Every structure is written in structure tokens, then in C-alpha cells.
Amino acid sequence: HTRSIMVTGVQTCALPISAGETVRVVAIVSAGGDDFRSQPTAVVVPADQTATPTINPAVAGATQISGTAEPGATVNVTVGEQDPITGEVDEEGNWQVDVPELSEGTTVTAVAEVENETPSTPATITVGALTVAAPSASISGNAADGYPVTGTGPANATIEILNEAGETVGTGTTNAAGGYTIALTSEDVSPEENLTVVAVVTAGGKDYRSPATPIMVPAEPGENQTTAPTVDPIKAGDETVSGTA
């Protein structure tokens, strides 16, 4: 198939051309009653390109990557320098693949492919840091019987209790539901001492610490003493403080 170029403009042909087909383009000039033809130039007709997929944000510790792409497409997901992992896009345009536990700063790339189309432009995200919520915490008891600290935090997280000097005076682990109880003794803390409780989660080979939740060791029981209140977790930017008493 050829295309001819006229002196006054460009002439195109209407014959069907398939994606990926190679055609030859020849310039024809008429002069002195003769037609002069150029050497043919080979042109490859470009194929349609698959639309670029999207990747949902991911944080350290995640074991799945998801996003959207053209329905029916295949998505090849590459995590860092690892081999690509292939997933299929459903009828609603959603895809999801299982990946090894992600680490902060890792690059994740996804390329979508549809039959008879060229692969999409890569979509890329960088794995973010894990944000750990402050645990809830309350303390009760006395010097003779000990001071149990109870509360909730992320499931299977490490709970650390620290004094004002930043020293760890108690540790524990939350259960699958996020609950924990840590027993402190009079050798660990003193009445009316200020403490903080922090949750620590290990994800992608790195420890992520929550904001601290403050608690105070109960005073020793005295005649007509009011029971110590509890304080709900607070964080920077809050404008109210709440609890029970």
C-alpha cells in the first residue's frame, strides 16, 4: 500500500490498515509530463496502547497491592527488584495481587496489557510509612497488690510503659483482638508517678511507634479519697480531653 504526496497538499488513502502492519510511503512528483517517485520509506502502524492502570496507596507491612485498570486486562506488578507478579482485572475494572511484606520506600510498578494492544505506560507508587494509633490505657491498684495497666492497641503489637526518664518499666503484647494487661509492681513505679504507654508495630523490617498515652500511678488509698479518673487517648491537634471518673 502506498501514499502519494501532491504538490499542493497531502493525499491519503482509505484502504484499511491494521495495527502493527508495515506500509511503504512513496512521494510522487509530476514534472514535464513524467512522474518521479522517491525511494519508499517503511512505516510500522502503531498498535493501540492499553490505558495506564492505577495503584492504590500502600504502607509498610502490607501483603497485597490493588488498583484499577481496563476490564479484562492483565496487570504485571513489580515490587522493587523482584520478579513481576501477574493479576487479572475483573469486569468492574479492579485488580489485586498478593505480594511479599512491603517495606517503606520500596517502589511498586504496575503495567496493564490487553491482547492486540501495546502494554500501558507504567504506573508507580512508593510504599509509605505505617501509622500506629495511640493505645488506650488505664491503671489501677496499689503498692501492696501491684498496678495492672489495661487497654487496647493494634493487634499483636508490643506495648511499652515508660517513666518520665524514658526508661521502660513494663512491656507486654496485645492479643489478636488488640487487648492487653501489664502488671507493674511497687518496685517498678511509685504512687502518683507519671507514665506513658506506647504501641510498637514491626512492619517491613522496621519498628513504628505510636504517639504516647499518658497515665498516672494511683495514689495510695486514703480516707475519703476520690477514685482516680481515666483519660482517653489524645493527640496533637485535639481540642477536647475526655475520660471517666
PDB file of C-alpha atoms in Angstrom:
ATOM      1  CA  HIS A   1       0.000   0.000   0.000  1.00  0.00           C
ATOM      2  CA  THR A   2       1.368   3.462  -0.858  1.00  0.00           C
ATOM      3  CA  ARG A   3       0.550   7.044  -0.058  1.00  0.00           C
ATOM      4  CA  SER A   4       1.080   9.730  -2.697  1.00  0.00           C
ATOM      5  CA  ILE A   5       2.075  13.286  -1.848  1.00  0.00           C
ATOM      6  CA  MET A   6       0.705  16.026  -4.131  1.00  0.00           C
ATOM      7  CA  VAL A   7       2.472  19.293  -4.818  1.00  0.00           C
ATOM      8  CA  THR A   8      -0.391  21.280  -3.287  1.00  0.00           C
ATOM      9  CA  GLY A   9      -1.153  19.099  -0.283  1.00  0.00           C
ATOM     10  CA  VAL A  10      -1.191  15.634   1.176  1.00  0.00           C
ATOM     11  CA  GLN A  11      -3.299  12.846  -0.275  1.00  0.00           C
ATOM     12  CA  THR A  12      -4.219   9.896   1.917  1.00  0.00           C
ATOM     13  CA  CYS A  13      -5.762   6.577   1.025  1.00  0.00           C
ATOM     14  CA  ALA A  14      -8.774   4.991   2.675  1.00  0.00           C
ATOM     15  CA  LEU A  15      -7.678   1.365   2.448  1.00  0.00           C
ATOM     16  CA  PRO A  16      -7.842  -0.360   5.858  1.00  0.00           C
ATOM     17  CA  ILE A  17      -4.545  -0.694   7.680  1.00  0.00           C
ATOM     18  CA  SER A  18      -4.103  -2.977  10.684  1.00  0.00           C
ATOM     19  CA  ALA A  19      -2.196  -2.112  13.829  1.00  0.00           C
ATOM     20  CA  GLY A  20       1.331  -3.451  13.645  1.00  0.00           C
ATOM     21  CA  GLU A  21       1.272  -3.637   9.838  1.00  0.00           C
ATOM     22  CA  THR A  22       4.264  -2.295   7.886  1.00  0.00           C
ATOM     23  CA  VAL A  23       3.409   0.032   4.989  1.00  0.00           C
ATOM     24  CA  ARG A  24       5.594   1.822   2.463  1.00  0.00           C
ATOM     25  CA  VAL A  25       5.313   5.540   1.854  1.00  0.00           C
ATOM     26  CA  VAL A  26       6.400   6.931  -1.551  1.00  0.00           C
ATOM     27  CA  ALA A  27       6.500  10.547  -2.655  1.00  0.00           C
ATOM     28  CA  ILE A  28       5.418  11.139  -6.296  1.00  0.00           C
ATOM     29  CA  VAL A  29       6.240  14.360  -8.138  1.00  0.00           C
ATOM     30  CA  SER A  30       4.934  15.106 -11.632  1.00  0.00           C
ATOM     31  CA  ALA A  31       7.223  17.221 -13.814  1.00  0.00           C
ATOM     32  CA  GLY A  32       7.437  17.641 -17.597  1.00  0.00           C
ATOM     33  CA  GLY A  33       4.687  15.120 -18.096  1.00  0.00           C
ATOM     34  CA  ASP A  34       6.503  12.421 -16.128  1.00  0.00           C
ATOM     35  CA  ASP A  35       6.030  11.083 -12.590  1.00  0.00           C
ATOM     36  CA  PHE A  36       9.120  10.875 -10.421  1.00  0.00           C
ATOM     37  CA  ARG A  37       8.916   8.515  -7.424  1.00  0.00           C
ATOM     38  CA  SER A  38      11.034   8.616  -4.303  1.00  0.00           C
ATOM     39  CA  GLN A  39      12.558   5.616  -2.609  1.00  0.00           C
ATOM     40  CA  PRO A  40       9.909   4.005  -0.348  1.00  0.00           C
ATOM     41  CA  THR A  41      10.012   4.624   3.406  1.00  0.00           C
ATOM     42  CA  ALA A  42       8.781   1.780   5.619  1.00  0.00           C
ATOM     43  CA  VAL A  43       6.360   2.785   8.365  1.00  0.00           C
ATOM     44  CA  VAL A  44       5.007   0.485  11.081  1.00  0.00           C
ATOM     45  CA  VAL A  45       1.416   1.313  12.018  1.00  0.00           C
ATOM     46  CA  PRO A  46       1.333   1.713  15.819  1.00  0.00           C
ATOM     47  CA  ALA A  47      -0.955  -0.533  17.836  1.00  0.00           C
ATOM     48  CA  ASP A  48      -3.469   0.856  20.317  1.00  0.00           C
ATOM     49  CA  GLN A  49      -1.969   1.251  23.779  1.00  0.00           C
ATOM     50  CA  THR A  50      -3.623  -0.141  26.883  1.00  0.00           C
ATOM     51  CA  ALA A  51      -4.727   2.537  29.351  1.00  0.00           C
ATOM     52  CA  THR A  52      -2.384   3.147  32.292  1.00  0.00           C
ATOM     53  CA  PRO A  53      -3.593   1.357  35.456  1.00  0.00           C
ATOM     54  CA  THR A  54      -3.887   2.928  38.886  1.00  0.00           C
ATOM     55  CA  ILE A  55      -2.288   1.631  42.098  1.00  0.00           C
ATOM     56  CA  ASN A  56      -3.856   2.254  45.498  1.00  0.00           C
ATOM     57  CA  PRO A  57      -1.523   3.674  48.178  1.00  0.00           C
ATOM     58  CA  ALA A  58       0.313   1.061  50.267  1.00  0.00           C
ATOM     59  CA  VAL A  59       2.158   1.221  53.591  1.00  0.00           C
ATOM     60  CA  ALA A  60       4.870  -0.864  55.204  1.00  0.00           C
ATOM     61  CA  GLY A  61       3.702  -4.304  56.281  1.00  0.00           C
ATOM     62  CA  ALA A  62       1.046  -4.667  53.573  1.00  0.00           C
ATOM     63  CA  THR A  63       0.909  -8.008  51.735  1.00  0.00           C
ATOM     64  CA  GLN A  64      -1.485  -7.005  48.949  1.00  0.00           C
ATOM     65  CA  ILE A  65      -1.392  -4.440  46.154  1.00  0.00           C
ATOM     66  CA  SER A  66      -4.593  -3.340  44.413  1.00  0.00           C
ATOM     67  CA  GLY A  67      -5.827  -0.808  41.903  1.00  0.00           C
ATOM     68  CA  THR A  68      -7.904  -0.315  38.767  1.00  0.00           C
ATOM     69  CA  ALA A  69      -7.331  -0.978  35.062  1.00  0.00           C
ATOM     70  CA  GLU A  70      -9.167  -1.741  31.846  1.00  0.00           C
ATOM     71  CA  PRO A  71     -11.636  -4.617  32.465  1.00  0.00           C
ATOM     72  CA  GLY A  72     -10.279  -7.930  31.209  1.00  0.00           C
ATOM     73  CA  ALA A  73      -6.676  -6.725  31.135  1.00  0.00           C
ATOM     74  CA  THR A  74      -3.705  -8.477  32.696  1.00  0.00           C
ATOM     75  CA  VAL A  75      -1.647  -6.483  35.212  1.00  0.00           C
ATOM     76  CA  ASN A  76       2.019  -7.202  35.872  1.00  0.00           C
ATOM     77  CA  VAL A  77       3.122  -5.862  39.266  1.00  0.00           C
ATOM     78  CA  THR A  78       6.796  -5.442  40.148  1.00  0.00           C
ATOM     79  CA  VAL A  79       7.884  -4.826  43.753  1.00  0.00           C
ATOM     80  CA  GLY A  80      11.394  -3.385  43.925  1.00  0.00           C
ATOM     81  CA  GLU A  81      13.791  -5.687  42.068  1.00  0.00           C
ATOM     82  CA  GLN A  82      11.625  -8.798  42.456  1.00  0.00           C
ATOM     83  CA  ASP A  83      10.084 -10.773  39.594  1.00  0.00           C
ATOM     84  CA  PRO A  84       6.724  -9.473  38.293  1.00  0.00           C
ATOM     85  CA  ILE A  85       3.504 -10.843  39.784  1.00  0.00           C
ATOM     86  CA  THR A  86       0.549 -11.208  37.418  1.00  0.00           C
ATOM     87  CA  GLY A  87      -3.064 -10.411  38.254  1.00  0.00           C
ATOM     88  CA  GLU A  88      -6.319 -10.248  36.304  1.00  0.00           C
ATOM     89  CA  VAL A  89      -8.669  -7.264  36.127  1.00  0.00           C
ATOM     90  CA  ASP A  90     -12.314  -8.089  36.848  1.00  0.00           C
ATOM     91  CA  GLU A  91     -15.376  -6.868  34.970  1.00  0.00           C
ATOM     92  CA  GLU A  92     -15.599  -3.784  37.182  1.00  0.00           C
ATOM     93  CA  GLY A  93     -12.007  -2.780  36.470  1.00  0.00           C
ATOM     94  CA  ASN A  94     -10.499  -3.811  39.825  1.00  0.00           C
ATOM     95  CA  TRP A  95      -7.375  -5.903  40.397  1.00  0.00           C
ATOM     96  CA  GLN A  96      -5.471  -7.225  43.396  1.00  0.00           C
ATOM     97  CA  VAL A  97      -2.331  -9.328  43.854  1.00  0.00           C
ATOM     98  CA  ASP A  98      -0.616 -10.879  46.863  1.00  0.00           C
ATOM     99  CA  VAL A  99       2.964  -9.675  47.416  1.00  0.00           C
ATOM    100  CA  PRO A 100       5.720 -10.285  49.977  1.00  0.00           C
ATOM    101  CA  GLU A 101       5.530  -7.976  53.012  1.00  0.00           C
ATOM    102  CA  LEU A 102       6.255  -4.449  51.827  1.00  0.00           C
ATOM    103  CA  SER A 103       8.952  -2.197  53.268  1.00  0.00           C
ATOM    104  CA  GLU A 104       8.833   1.592  53.492  1.00  0.00           C
ATOM    105  CA  GLY A 105      10.412   3.315  50.482  1.00  0.00           C
ATOM    106  CA  THR A 106      10.015   0.344  48.114  1.00  0.00           C
ATOM    107  CA  THR A 107       8.875   1.192  44.574  1.00  0.00           C
ATOM    108  CA  VAL A 108       5.866  -0.702  43.189  1.00  0.00           C
ATOM    109  CA  THR A 109       5.172  -0.617  39.440  1.00  0.00           C
ATOM    110  CA  ALA A 110       2.138  -1.922  37.515  1.00  0.00           C
ATOM    111  CA  VAL A 111       1.786  -2.368  33.744  1.00  0.00           C
ATOM    112  CA  ALA A 112      -1.534  -3.359  32.124  1.00  0.00           C
ATOM    113  CA  GLU A 113      -1.766  -5.416  28.948  1.00  0.00           C
ATOM    114  CA  VAL A 114      -4.692  -6.195  26.612  1.00  0.00           C
ATOM    115  CA  GLU A 115      -4.476  -8.581  23.656  1.00  0.00           C
ATOM    116  CA  ASN A 116      -3.587  -6.872  20.346  1.00  0.00           C
ATOM    117  CA  GLU A 117      -2.566  -3.684  22.186  1.00  0.00           C
ATOM    118  CA  THR A 118       0.818  -2.436  23.300  1.00  0.00           C
ATOM    119  CA  PRO A 119       1.454  -2.533  27.084  1.00  0.00           C
ATOM    120  CA  SER A 120       0.417   0.508  29.081  1.00  0.00           C
ATOM    121  CA  THR A 121       2.653   3.197  30.440  1.00  0.00           C
ATOM    122  CA  PRO A 122       3.862   2.021  33.892  1.00  0.00           C
ATOM    123  CA  ALA A 123       2.097   3.294  37.000  1.00  0.00           C
ATOM    124  CA  THR A 124       4.318   3.685  40.064  1.00  0.00           C
ATOM    125  CA  ILE A 125       3.914   4.276  43.806  1.00  0.00           C
ATOM    126  CA  THR A 126       6.331   4.358  46.729  1.00  0.00           C
ATOM    127  CA  VAL A 127       5.436   2.372  49.853  1.00  0.00           C
ATOM    128  CA  GLY A 128       4.744   4.750  52.740  1.00  0.00           C
ATOM    129  CA  ALA A 129       5.402   4.594  56.473  1.00  0.00           C
ATOM    130  CA  LEU A 130       2.989   2.768  58.767  1.00  0.00           C
ATOM    131  CA  THR A 131       1.000   4.984  61.140  1.00  0.00           C
ATOM    132  CA  VAL A 132       0.330   3.365  64.520  1.00  0.00           C
ATOM    133  CA  ALA A 133      -2.600   4.648  66.597  1.00  0.00           C
ATOM    134  CA  ALA A 134      -2.044   5.526  70.235  1.00  0.00           C
ATOM    135  CA  PRO A 135      -3.208   2.762  72.574  1.00  0.00           C
ATOM    136  CA  SER A 136      -5.843   3.239  75.224  1.00  0.00           C
ATOM    137  CA  ALA A 137      -4.554   2.731  78.767  1.00  0.00           C
ATOM    138  CA  SER A 138      -5.776   2.824  82.344  1.00  0.00           C
ATOM    139  CA  ILE A 139      -4.028   1.911  85.592  1.00  0.00           C
ATOM    140  CA  SER A 140      -5.407   0.833  88.942  1.00  0.00           C
ATOM    141  CA  GLY A 141      -4.242  -0.968  92.100  1.00  0.00           C
ATOM    142  CA  ASN A 142      -1.963  -0.068  94.977  1.00  0.00           C
ATOM    143  CA  ALA A 143       1.588  -0.578  96.185  1.00  0.00           C
ATOM    144  CA  ALA A 144       0.765  -3.774  98.070  1.00  0.00           C
ATOM    145  CA  ASP A 145      -1.139  -5.568  95.312  1.00  0.00           C
ATOM    146  CA  GLY A 146       0.545  -4.074  92.269  1.00  0.00           C
ATOM    147  CA  TYR A 147      -0.671  -1.842  89.464  1.00  0.00           C
ATOM    148  CA  PRO A 148      -2.350  -3.536  86.478  1.00  0.00           C
ATOM    149  CA  VAL A 149      -2.314  -1.479  83.283  1.00  0.00           C
ATOM    150  CA  THR A 150      -5.028  -2.455  80.803  1.00  0.00           C
ATOM    151  CA  GLY A 151      -6.129  -1.168  77.433  1.00  0.00           C
ATOM    152  CA  THR A 152      -6.288  -1.824  73.710  1.00  0.00           C
ATOM    153  CA  GLY A 153      -3.968  -1.212  70.765  1.00  0.00           C
ATOM    154  CA  PRO A 154      -3.117  -2.685  67.363  1.00  0.00           C
ATOM    155  CA  ALA A 155      -3.391  -6.476  67.258  1.00  0.00           C
ATOM    156  CA  ASN A 156      -0.184  -8.357  68.133  1.00  0.00           C
ATOM    157  CA  ALA A 157       1.698  -5.129  68.885  1.00  0.00           C
ATOM    158  CA  THR A 158       4.318  -4.597  71.570  1.00  0.00           C
ATOM    159  CA  ILE A 159       3.170  -2.318  74.407  1.00  0.00           C
ATOM    160  CA  GLU A 160       5.806  -0.353  76.289  1.00  0.00           C
ATOM    161  CA  ILE A 161       5.254   1.571  79.536  1.00  0.00           C
ATOM    162  CA  LEU A 162       7.826   4.275  80.227  1.00  0.00           C
ATOM    163  CA  ASN A 163       8.544   6.576  83.160  1.00  0.00           C
ATOM    164  CA  GLU A 164       9.344  10.287  82.924  1.00  0.00           C
ATOM    165  CA  ALA A 165      13.032   9.492  82.382  1.00  0.00           C
ATOM    166  CA  GLY A 166      12.137   7.465  79.288  1.00  0.00           C
ATOM    167  CA  GLU A 167      13.000   4.168  80.967  1.00  0.00           C
ATOM    168  CA  THR A 168      10.855   1.121  80.208  1.00  0.00           C
ATOM    169  CA  VAL A 169       9.120  -0.059  83.384  1.00  0.00           C
ATOM    170  CA  GLY A 170       6.819  -2.633  81.781  1.00  0.00           C
ATOM    171  CA  THR A 171       6.230  -4.420  78.477  1.00  0.00           C
ATOM    172  CA  GLY A 172       3.591  -6.686  77.026  1.00  0.00           C
ATOM    173  CA  THR A 173       1.907  -7.753  73.796  1.00  0.00           C
ATOM    174  CA  THR A 174      -1.628  -7.193  72.587  1.00  0.00           C
ATOM    175  CA  ASN A 175      -3.676 -10.215  71.632  1.00  0.00           C
ATOM    176  CA  ALA A 176      -5.388 -10.822  68.277  1.00  0.00           C
ATOM    177  CA  ALA A 177      -8.248  -8.562  69.376  1.00  0.00           C
ATOM    178  CA  GLY A 178      -5.855  -5.810  70.499  1.00  0.00           C
ATOM    179  CA  GLY A 179      -6.343  -6.193  74.265  1.00  0.00           C
ATOM    180  CA  TYR A 180      -3.529  -6.230  76.813  1.00  0.00           C
ATOM    181  CA  THR A 181      -2.809  -6.281  80.538  1.00  0.00           C
ATOM    182  CA  ILE A 182       0.592  -5.489  82.032  1.00  0.00           C
ATOM    183  CA  ALA A 183       1.267  -5.845  85.760  1.00  0.00           C
ATOM    184  CA  LEU A 184       3.539  -3.281  87.420  1.00  0.00           C
ATOM    185  CA  THR A 185       4.844  -3.537  90.960  1.00  0.00           C
ATOM    186  CA  SER A 186       5.873  -1.022  93.611  1.00  0.00           C
ATOM    187  CA  GLU A 187       9.474  -1.785  92.605  1.00  0.00           C
ATOM    188  CA  ASP A 188       8.719  -0.553  89.076  1.00  0.00           C
ATOM    189  CA  VAL A 189       6.763   2.613  89.851  1.00  0.00           C
ATOM    190  CA  SER A 190       5.744   4.911  92.681  1.00  0.00           C
ATOM    191  CA  PRO A 191       2.345   6.320  93.671  1.00  0.00           C
ATOM    192  CA  GLU A 192       1.308   9.365  91.626  1.00  0.00           C
ATOM    193  CA  GLU A 193       4.174   8.828  89.153  1.00  0.00           C
ATOM    194  CA  ASN A 194       3.524   9.950  85.584  1.00  0.00           C
ATOM    195  CA  LEU A 195       3.896   7.240  82.939  1.00  0.00           C
ATOM    196  CA  THR A 196       3.328   6.931  79.186  1.00  0.00           C
ATOM    197  CA  VAL A 197       2.136   3.953  77.165  1.00  0.00           C
ATOM    198  CA  VAL A 198       3.299   3.366  73.584  1.00  0.00           C
ATOM    199  CA  ALA A 199       2.368   0.741  70.979  1.00  0.00           C
ATOM    200  CA  VAL A 200       5.158  -0.559  68.713  1.00  0.00           C
ATOM    201  CA  VAL A 201       4.448  -2.419  65.450  1.00  0.00           C
ATOM    202  CA  THR A 202       7.161  -4.083  63.354  1.00  0.00           C
ATOM    203  CA  ALA A 203       6.399  -3.919  59.628  1.00  0.00           C
ATOM    204  CA  GLY A 204       8.665  -4.423  56.645  1.00  0.00           C
ATOM    205  CA  GLY A 205      11.687  -4.881  58.899  1.00  0.00           C
ATOM    206  CA  LYS A 206      11.206  -1.584  60.747  1.00  0.00           C
ATOM    207  CA  ASP A 207       9.651  -0.602  64.098  1.00  0.00           C
ATOM    208  CA  TYR A 208       6.879   2.026  64.054  1.00  0.00           C
ATOM    209  CA  ARG A 209       5.924   3.709  67.354  1.00  0.00           C
ATOM    210  CA  SER A 210       2.580   5.253  68.224  1.00  0.00           C
ATOM    211  CA  PRO A 211       2.033   8.565  69.983  1.00  0.00           C
ATOM    212  CA  ALA A 212       2.239   8.186  73.773  1.00  0.00           C
ATOM    213  CA  THR A 213      -0.815   7.821  76.010  1.00  0.00           C
ATOM    214  CA  PRO A 214      -0.293   9.356  79.487  1.00  0.00           C
ATOM    215  CA  ILE A 215      -1.353   7.629  82.705  1.00  0.00           C
ATOM    216  CA  MET A 216      -0.643   8.288  86.388  1.00  0.00           C
ATOM    217  CA  VAL A 217       0.055   5.678  89.055  1.00  0.00           C
ATOM    218  CA  PRO A 218      -2.761   5.808  91.645  1.00  0.00           C
ATOM    219  CA  ALA A 219      -2.100   7.484  94.963  1.00  0.00           C
ATOM    220  CA  GLU A 220      -2.102   5.253  97.981  1.00  0.00           C
ATOM    221  CA  PRO A 221      -5.653   4.839  99.298  1.00  0.00           C
ATOM    222  CA  GLY A 222      -6.508   7.430 101.925  1.00  0.00           C
ATOM    223  CA  GLU A 223      -9.566   8.239 103.950  1.00  0.00           C
ATOM    224  CA  ASN A 224     -12.344   9.658 101.732  1.00  0.00           C
ATOM    225  CA  GLN A 225     -10.060   9.733  98.669  1.00  0.00           C
ATOM    226  CA  THR A 226     -11.726  10.083  95.267  1.00  0.00           C
ATOM    227  CA  THR A 227     -11.057   7.275  92.803  1.00  0.00           C
ATOM    228  CA  ALA A 228      -8.556   8.255  90.111  1.00  0.00           C
ATOM    229  CA  PRO A 229     -10.172   9.109  86.757  1.00  0.00           C
ATOM    230  CA  THR A 230      -9.165   7.661  83.383  1.00  0.00           C
ATOM    231  CA  VAL A 231      -8.127   9.768  80.387  1.00  0.00           C
ATOM    232  CA  ASP A 232      -8.923   8.744  76.805  1.00  0.00           C
ATOM    233  CA  PRO A 233      -6.035   8.827  74.268  1.00  0.00           C
ATOM    234  CA  ILE A 234      -5.234  12.303  72.954  1.00  0.00           C
ATOM    235  CA  LYS A 235      -3.086  13.524  70.076  1.00  0.00           C
ATOM    236  CA  ALA A 236      -1.705  16.760  68.737  1.00  0.00           C
ATOM    237  CA  GLY A 237      -4.457  18.950  67.324  1.00  0.00           C
ATOM    238  CA  ASP A 238      -7.212  17.707  69.650  1.00  0.00           C
ATOM    239  CA  GLU A 239      -9.260  20.450  71.322  1.00  0.00           C
ATOM    240  CA  THR A 240     -11.020  18.335  73.948  1.00  0.00           C
ATOM    241  CA  VAL A 241      -9.939  15.818  76.577  1.00  0.00           C
ATOM    242  CA  SER A 242     -12.340  13.133  77.801  1.00  0.00           C
ATOM    243  CA  GLY A 243     -12.396  10.155  80.117  1.00  0.00           C
ATOM    244  CA  THR A 244     -14.247   8.531  83.001  1.00  0.00           C
ATOM    245  CA  ALA A 245     -14.463   9.254  86.752  1.00  0.00           C
TER     246      ALA A 245
END
